[in-house]
mmCIF file with all atom_site columns, C-alpha atoms in Angstrom:
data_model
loop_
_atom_site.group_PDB
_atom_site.id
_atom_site.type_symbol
_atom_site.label_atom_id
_atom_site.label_alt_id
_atom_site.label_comp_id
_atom_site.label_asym_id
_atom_site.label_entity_id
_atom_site.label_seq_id
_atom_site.pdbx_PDB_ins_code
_atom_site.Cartn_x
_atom_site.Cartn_y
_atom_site.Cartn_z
_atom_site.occupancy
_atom_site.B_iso_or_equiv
_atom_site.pdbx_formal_charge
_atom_site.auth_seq_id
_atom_site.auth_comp_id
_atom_site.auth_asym_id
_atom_site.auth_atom_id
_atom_site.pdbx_PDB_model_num
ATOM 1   C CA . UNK N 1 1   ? 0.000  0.000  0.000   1.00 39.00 ? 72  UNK N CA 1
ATOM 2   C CA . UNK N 1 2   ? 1.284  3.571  -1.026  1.00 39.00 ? 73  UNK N CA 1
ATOM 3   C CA . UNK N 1 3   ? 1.078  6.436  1.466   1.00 37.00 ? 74  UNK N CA 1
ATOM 4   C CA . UNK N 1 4   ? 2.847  8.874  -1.002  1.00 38.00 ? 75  UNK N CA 1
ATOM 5   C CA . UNK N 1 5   ? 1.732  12.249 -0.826  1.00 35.00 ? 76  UNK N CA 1
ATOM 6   C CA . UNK N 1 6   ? 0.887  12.103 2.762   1.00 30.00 ? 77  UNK N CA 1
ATOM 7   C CA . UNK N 1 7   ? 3.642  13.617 4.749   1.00 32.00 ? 78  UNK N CA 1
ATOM 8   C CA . UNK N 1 8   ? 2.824  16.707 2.456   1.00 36.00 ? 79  UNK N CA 1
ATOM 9   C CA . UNK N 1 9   ? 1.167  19.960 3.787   1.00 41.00 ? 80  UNK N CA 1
ATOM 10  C CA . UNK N 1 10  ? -2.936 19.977 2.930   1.00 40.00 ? 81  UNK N CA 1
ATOM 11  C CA . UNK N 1 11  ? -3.022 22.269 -0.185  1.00 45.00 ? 82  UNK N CA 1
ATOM 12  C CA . UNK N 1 12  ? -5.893 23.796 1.144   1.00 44.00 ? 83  UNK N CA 1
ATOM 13  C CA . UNK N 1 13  ? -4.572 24.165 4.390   1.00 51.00 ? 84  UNK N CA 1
ATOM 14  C CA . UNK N 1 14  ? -3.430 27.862 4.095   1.00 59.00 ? 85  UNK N CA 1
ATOM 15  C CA . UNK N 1 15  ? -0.056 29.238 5.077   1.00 80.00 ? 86  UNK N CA 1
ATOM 16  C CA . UNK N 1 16  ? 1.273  30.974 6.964   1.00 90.00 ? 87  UNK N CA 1
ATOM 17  C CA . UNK N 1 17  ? 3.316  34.495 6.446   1.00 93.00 ? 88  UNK N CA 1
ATOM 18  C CA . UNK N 1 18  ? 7.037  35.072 7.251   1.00 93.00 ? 89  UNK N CA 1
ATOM 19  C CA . UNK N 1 19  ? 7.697  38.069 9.276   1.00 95.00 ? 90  UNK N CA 1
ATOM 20  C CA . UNK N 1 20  ? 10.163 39.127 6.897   1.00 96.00 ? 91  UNK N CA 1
ATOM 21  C CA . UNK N 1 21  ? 7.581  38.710 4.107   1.00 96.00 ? 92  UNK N CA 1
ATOM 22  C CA . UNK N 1 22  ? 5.360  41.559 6.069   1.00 96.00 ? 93  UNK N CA 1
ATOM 23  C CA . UNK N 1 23  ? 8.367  43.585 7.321   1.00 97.00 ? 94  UNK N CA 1
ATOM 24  C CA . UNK N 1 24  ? 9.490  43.743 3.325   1.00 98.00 ? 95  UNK N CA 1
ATOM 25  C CA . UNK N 1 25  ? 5.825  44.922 2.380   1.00 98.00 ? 96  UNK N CA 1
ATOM 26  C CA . UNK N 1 26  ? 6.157  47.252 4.970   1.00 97.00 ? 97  UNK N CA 1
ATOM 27  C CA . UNK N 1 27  ? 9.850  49.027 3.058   1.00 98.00 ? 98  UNK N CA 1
ATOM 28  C CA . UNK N 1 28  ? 7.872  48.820 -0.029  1.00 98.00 ? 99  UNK N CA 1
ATOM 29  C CA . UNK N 1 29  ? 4.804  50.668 0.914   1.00 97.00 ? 100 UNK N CA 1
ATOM 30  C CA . UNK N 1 30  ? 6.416  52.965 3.524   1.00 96.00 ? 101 UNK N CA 1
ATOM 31  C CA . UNK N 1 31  ? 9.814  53.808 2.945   1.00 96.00 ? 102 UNK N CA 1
ATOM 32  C CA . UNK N 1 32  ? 9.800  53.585 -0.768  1.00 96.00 ? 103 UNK N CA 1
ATOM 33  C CA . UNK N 1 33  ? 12.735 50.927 -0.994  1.00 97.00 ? 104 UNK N CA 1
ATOM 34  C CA . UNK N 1 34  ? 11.717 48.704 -3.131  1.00 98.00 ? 105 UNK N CA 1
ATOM 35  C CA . UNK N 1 35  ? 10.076 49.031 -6.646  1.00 98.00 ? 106 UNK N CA 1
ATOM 36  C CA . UNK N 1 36  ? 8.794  45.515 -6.270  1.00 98.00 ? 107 UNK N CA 1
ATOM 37  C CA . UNK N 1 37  ? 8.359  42.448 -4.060  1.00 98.00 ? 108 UNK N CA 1
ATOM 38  C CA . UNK N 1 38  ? 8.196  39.087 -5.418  1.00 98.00 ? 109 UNK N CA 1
ATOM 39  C CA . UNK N 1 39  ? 6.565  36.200 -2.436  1.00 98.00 ? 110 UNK N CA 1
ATOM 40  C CA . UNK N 1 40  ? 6.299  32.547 -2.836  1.00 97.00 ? 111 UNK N CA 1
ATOM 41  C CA . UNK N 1 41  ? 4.999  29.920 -0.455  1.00 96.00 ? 112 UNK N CA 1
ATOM 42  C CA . UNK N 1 42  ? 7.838  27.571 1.117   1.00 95.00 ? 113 UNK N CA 1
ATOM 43  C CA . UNK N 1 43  ? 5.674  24.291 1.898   1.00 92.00 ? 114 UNK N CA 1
ATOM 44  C CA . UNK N 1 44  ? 8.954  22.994 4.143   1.00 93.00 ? 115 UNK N CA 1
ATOM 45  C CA . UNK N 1 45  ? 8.577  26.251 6.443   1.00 92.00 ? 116 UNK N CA 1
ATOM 46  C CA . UNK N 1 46  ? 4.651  26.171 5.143   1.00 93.00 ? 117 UNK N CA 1
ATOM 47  C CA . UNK N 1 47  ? 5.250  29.928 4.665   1.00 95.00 ? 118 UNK N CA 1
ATOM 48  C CA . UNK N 1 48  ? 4.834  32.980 2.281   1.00 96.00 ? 119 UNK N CA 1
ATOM 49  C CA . UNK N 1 49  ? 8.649  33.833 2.015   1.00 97.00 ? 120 UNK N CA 1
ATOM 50  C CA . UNK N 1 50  ? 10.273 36.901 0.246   1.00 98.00 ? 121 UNK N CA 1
ATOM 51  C CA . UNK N 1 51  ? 11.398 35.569 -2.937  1.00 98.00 ? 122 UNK N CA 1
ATOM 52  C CA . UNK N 1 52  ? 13.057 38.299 -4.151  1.00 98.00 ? 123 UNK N CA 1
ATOM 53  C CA . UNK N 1 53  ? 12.704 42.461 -4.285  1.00 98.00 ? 124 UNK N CA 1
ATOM 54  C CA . UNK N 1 54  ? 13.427 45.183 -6.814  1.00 98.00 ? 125 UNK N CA 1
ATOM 55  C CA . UNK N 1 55  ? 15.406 48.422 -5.954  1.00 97.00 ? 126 UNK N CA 1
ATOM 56  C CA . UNK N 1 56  ? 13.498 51.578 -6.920  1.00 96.00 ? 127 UNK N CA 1
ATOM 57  C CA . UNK N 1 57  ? 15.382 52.662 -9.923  1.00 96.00 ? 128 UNK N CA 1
ATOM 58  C CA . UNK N 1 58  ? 14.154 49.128 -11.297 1.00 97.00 ? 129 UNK N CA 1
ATOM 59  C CA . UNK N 1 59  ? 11.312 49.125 -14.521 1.00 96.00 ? 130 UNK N CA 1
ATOM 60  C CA . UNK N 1 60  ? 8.147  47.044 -14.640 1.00 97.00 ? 131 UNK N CA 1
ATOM 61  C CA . UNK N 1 61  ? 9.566  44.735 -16.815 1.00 96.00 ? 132 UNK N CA 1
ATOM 62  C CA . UNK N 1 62  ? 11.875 43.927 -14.619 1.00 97.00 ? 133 UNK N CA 1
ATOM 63  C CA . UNK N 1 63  ? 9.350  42.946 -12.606 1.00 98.00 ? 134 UNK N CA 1
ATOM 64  C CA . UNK N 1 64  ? 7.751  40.446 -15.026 1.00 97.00 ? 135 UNK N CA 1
ATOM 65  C CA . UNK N 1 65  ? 10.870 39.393 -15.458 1.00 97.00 ? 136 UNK N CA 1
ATOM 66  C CA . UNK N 1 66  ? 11.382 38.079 -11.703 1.00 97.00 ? 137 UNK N CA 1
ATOM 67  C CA . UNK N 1 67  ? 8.318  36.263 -12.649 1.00 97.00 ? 138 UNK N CA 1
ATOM 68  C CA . UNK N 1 68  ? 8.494  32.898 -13.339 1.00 97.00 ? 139 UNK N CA 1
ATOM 69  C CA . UNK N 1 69  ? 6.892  31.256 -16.664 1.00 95.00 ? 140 UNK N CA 1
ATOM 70  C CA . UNK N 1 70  ? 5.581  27.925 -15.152 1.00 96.00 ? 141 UNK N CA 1
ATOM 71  C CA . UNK N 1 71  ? 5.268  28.379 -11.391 1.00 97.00 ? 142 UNK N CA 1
ATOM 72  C CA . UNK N 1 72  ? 3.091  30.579 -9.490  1.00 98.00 ? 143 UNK N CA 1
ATOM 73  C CA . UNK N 1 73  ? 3.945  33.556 -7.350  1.00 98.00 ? 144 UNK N CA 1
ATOM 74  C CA . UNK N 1 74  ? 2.187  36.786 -5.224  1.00 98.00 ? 145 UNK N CA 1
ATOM 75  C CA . UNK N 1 75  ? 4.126  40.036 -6.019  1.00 98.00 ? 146 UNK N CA 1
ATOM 76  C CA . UNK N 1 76  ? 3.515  43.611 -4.962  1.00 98.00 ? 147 UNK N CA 1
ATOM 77  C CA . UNK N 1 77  ? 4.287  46.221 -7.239  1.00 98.00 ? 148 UNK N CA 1
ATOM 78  C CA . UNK N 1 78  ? 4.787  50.201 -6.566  1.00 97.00 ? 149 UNK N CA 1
ATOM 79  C CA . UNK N 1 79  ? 2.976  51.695 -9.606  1.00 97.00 ? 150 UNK N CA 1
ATOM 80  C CA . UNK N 1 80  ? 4.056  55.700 -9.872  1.00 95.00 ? 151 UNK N CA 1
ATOM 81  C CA . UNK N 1 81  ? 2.046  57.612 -12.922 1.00 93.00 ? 152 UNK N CA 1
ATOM 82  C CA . UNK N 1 82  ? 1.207  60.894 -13.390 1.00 91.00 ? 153 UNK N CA 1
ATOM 83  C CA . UNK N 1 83  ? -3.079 61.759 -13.497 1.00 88.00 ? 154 UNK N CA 1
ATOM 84  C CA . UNK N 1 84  ? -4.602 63.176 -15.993 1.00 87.00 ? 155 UNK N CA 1
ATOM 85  C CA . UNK N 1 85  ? -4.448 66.558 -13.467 1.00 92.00 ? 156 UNK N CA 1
ATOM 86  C CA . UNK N 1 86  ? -0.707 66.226 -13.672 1.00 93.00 ? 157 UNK N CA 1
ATOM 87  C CA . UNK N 1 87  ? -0.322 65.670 -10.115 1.00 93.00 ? 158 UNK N CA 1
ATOM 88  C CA . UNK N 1 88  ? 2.526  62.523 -9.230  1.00 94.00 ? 159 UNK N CA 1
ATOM 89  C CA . UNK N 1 89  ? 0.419  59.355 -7.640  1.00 94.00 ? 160 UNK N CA 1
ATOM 90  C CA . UNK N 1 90  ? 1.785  55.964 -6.465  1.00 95.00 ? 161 UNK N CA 1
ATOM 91  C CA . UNK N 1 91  ? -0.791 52.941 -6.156  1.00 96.00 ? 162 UNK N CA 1
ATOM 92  C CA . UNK N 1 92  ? 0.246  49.326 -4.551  1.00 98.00 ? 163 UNK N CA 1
ATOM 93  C CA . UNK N 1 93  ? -0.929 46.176 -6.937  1.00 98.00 ? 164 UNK N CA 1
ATOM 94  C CA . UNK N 1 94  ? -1.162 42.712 -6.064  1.00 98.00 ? 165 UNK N CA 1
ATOM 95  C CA . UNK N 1 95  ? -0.035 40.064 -8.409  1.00 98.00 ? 166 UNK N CA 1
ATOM 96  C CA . UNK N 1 96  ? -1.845 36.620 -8.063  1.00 98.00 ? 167 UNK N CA 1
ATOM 97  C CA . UNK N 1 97  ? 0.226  35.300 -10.949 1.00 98.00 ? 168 UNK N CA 1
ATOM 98  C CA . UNK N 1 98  ? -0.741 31.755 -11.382 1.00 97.00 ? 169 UNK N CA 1
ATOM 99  C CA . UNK N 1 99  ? 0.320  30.663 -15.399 1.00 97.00 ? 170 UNK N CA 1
ATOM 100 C CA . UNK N 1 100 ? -1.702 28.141 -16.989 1.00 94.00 ? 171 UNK N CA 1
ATOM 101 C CA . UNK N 1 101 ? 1.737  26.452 -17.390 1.00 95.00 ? 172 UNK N CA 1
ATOM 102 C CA . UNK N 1 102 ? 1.997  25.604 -13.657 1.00 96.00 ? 173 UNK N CA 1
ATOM 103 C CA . UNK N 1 103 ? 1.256  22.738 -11.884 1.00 96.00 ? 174 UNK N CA 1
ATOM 104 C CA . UNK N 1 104 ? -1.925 22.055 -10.817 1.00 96.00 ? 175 UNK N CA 1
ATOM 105 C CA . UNK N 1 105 ? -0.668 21.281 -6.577  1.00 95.00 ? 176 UNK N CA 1
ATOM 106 C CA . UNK N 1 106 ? 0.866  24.891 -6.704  1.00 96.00 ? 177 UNK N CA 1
ATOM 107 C CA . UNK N 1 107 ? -2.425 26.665 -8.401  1.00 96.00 ? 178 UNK N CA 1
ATOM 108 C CA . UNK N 1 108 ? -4.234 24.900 -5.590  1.00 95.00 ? 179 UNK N CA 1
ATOM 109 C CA . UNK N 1 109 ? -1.892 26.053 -3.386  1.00 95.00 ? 180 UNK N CA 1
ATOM 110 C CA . UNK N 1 110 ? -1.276 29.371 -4.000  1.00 96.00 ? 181 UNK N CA 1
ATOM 111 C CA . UNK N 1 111 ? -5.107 30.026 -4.595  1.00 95.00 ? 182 UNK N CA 1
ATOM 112 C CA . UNK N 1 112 ? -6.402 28.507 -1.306  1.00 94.00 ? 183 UNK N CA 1
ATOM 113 C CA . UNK N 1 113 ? -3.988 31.239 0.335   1.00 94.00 ? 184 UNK N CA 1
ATOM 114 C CA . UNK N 1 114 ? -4.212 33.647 -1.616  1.00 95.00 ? 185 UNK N CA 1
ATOM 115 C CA . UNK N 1 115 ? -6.854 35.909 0.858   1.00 93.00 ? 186 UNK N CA 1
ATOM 116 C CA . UNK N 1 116 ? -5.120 34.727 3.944   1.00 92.00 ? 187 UNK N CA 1
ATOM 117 C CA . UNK N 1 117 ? -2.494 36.491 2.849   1.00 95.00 ? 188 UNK N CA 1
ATOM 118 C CA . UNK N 1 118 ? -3.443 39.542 0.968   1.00 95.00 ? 189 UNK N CA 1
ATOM 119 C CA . UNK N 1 119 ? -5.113 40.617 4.181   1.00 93.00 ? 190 UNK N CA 1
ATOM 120 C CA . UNK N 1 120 ? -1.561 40.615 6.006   1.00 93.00 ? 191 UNK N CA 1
ATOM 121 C CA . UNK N 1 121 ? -0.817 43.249 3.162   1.00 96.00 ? 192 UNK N CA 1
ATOM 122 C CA . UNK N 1 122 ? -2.402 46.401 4.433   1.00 95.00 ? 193 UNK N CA 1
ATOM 123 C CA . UNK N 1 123 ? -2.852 49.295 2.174   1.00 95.00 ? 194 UNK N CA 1
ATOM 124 C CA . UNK N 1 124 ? -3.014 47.791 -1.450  1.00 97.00 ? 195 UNK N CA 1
ATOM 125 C CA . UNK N 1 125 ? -4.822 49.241 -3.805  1.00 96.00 ? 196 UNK N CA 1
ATOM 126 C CA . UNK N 1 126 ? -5.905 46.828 -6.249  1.00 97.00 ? 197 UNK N CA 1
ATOM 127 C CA . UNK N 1 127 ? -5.866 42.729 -7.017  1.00 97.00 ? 198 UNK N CA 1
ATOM 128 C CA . UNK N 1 128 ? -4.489 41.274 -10.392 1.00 97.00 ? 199 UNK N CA 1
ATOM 129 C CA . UNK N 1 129 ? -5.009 37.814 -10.977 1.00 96.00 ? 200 UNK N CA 1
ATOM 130 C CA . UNK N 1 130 ? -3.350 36.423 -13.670 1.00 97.00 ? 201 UNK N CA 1
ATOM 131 C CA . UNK N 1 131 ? -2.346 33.847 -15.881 1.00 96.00 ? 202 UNK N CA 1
ATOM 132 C CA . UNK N 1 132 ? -0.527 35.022 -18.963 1.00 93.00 ? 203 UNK N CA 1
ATOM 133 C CA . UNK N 1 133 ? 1.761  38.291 -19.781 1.00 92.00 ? 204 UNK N CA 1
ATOM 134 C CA . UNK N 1 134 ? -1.066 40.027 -21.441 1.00 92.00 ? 205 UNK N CA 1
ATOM 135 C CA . UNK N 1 135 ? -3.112 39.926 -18.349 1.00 95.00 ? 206 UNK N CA 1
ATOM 136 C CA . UNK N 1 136 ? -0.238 42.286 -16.685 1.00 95.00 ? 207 UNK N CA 1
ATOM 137 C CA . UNK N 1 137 ? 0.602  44.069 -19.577 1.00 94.00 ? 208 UNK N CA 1
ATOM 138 C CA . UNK N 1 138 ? 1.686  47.912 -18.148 1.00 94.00 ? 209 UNK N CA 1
ATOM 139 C CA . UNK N 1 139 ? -1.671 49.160 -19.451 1.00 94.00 ? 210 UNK N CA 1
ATOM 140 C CA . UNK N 1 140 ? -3.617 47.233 -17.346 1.00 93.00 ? 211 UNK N CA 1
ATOM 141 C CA . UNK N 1 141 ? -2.387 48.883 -14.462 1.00 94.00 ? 212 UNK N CA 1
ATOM 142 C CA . UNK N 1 142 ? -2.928 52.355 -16.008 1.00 92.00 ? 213 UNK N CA 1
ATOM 143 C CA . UNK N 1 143 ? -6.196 51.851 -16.788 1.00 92.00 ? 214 UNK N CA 1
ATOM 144 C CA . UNK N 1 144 ? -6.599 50.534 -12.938 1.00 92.00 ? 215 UNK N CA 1
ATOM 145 C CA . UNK N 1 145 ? -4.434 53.461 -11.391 1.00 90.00 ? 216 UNK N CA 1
ATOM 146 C CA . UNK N 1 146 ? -6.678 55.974 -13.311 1.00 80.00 ? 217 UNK N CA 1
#
């Protein structure tokens, strides 16, 4: 008899959030020192971790970049535009970015907590969910921000 796959953590179990994952939001949304933060869930520490963050001088496409093509991720991004008044804004987005590519444990995964996390975030201003480039193509966060 084969107990494989037992000893893993429930997929819809949740996880639960480093406090370096919050203190790193925290740089991002406060002291402006990081353009981006990219989280993903450690299932040994059963975690949202910091995966990696982008400097300030950094572009968006950077941050797709740091975004990996078959795996799944939550990101935070520090979108700066200019309105239509010509006055200097900043809104926060969250990333969901699940790609049809990934496997189906980590979509499960990362979508089961997804809200248990997001509400750890405070002060974002709007939710992408995603699952291919065009769905965070740069004008989809100006027509958002706007």
């Amino acid at each position: 008899m084969s107990f494989r796959g037992l000893s893993r953590p429930n997929a819809t179990s949740g996880m639960g959030v480093a406090d370096q994952s919050k203190t790193t939001y925290l740089e991002l949304q406060r002291k402006k020192t990081h353009r981006y933060v990219v989280f993903k869930i450690d299932e040994s520490k059963k975690q949202v971790v910091v995966e990696k963050t982008g400097n300030p001088a950094e572009s968006y496409d950077d941050f797709l970049a740091s975004l990996p093509e078959n795996d799944c991720r939550y990101a935070v991004y520090d979108f700066d535009f200019v309105t239509s008044e010509n006055c200097q804004k900043s809104k926060i987005f969250f990333f969901a970015w699940s790609p049809s590519t990934s496997r189906i444990r980590a979509k499960v995964l990362y979508s089961t907590s997804k809200d248990q996390f997001r509400r750890e975030l405070q002060g974002i201003h709007y939710e992408i969910q995603a699952t291919d480039p065009t769905e965070v193509d740069l004008e989809v966060l100006r027509e958002r921000a706007n």
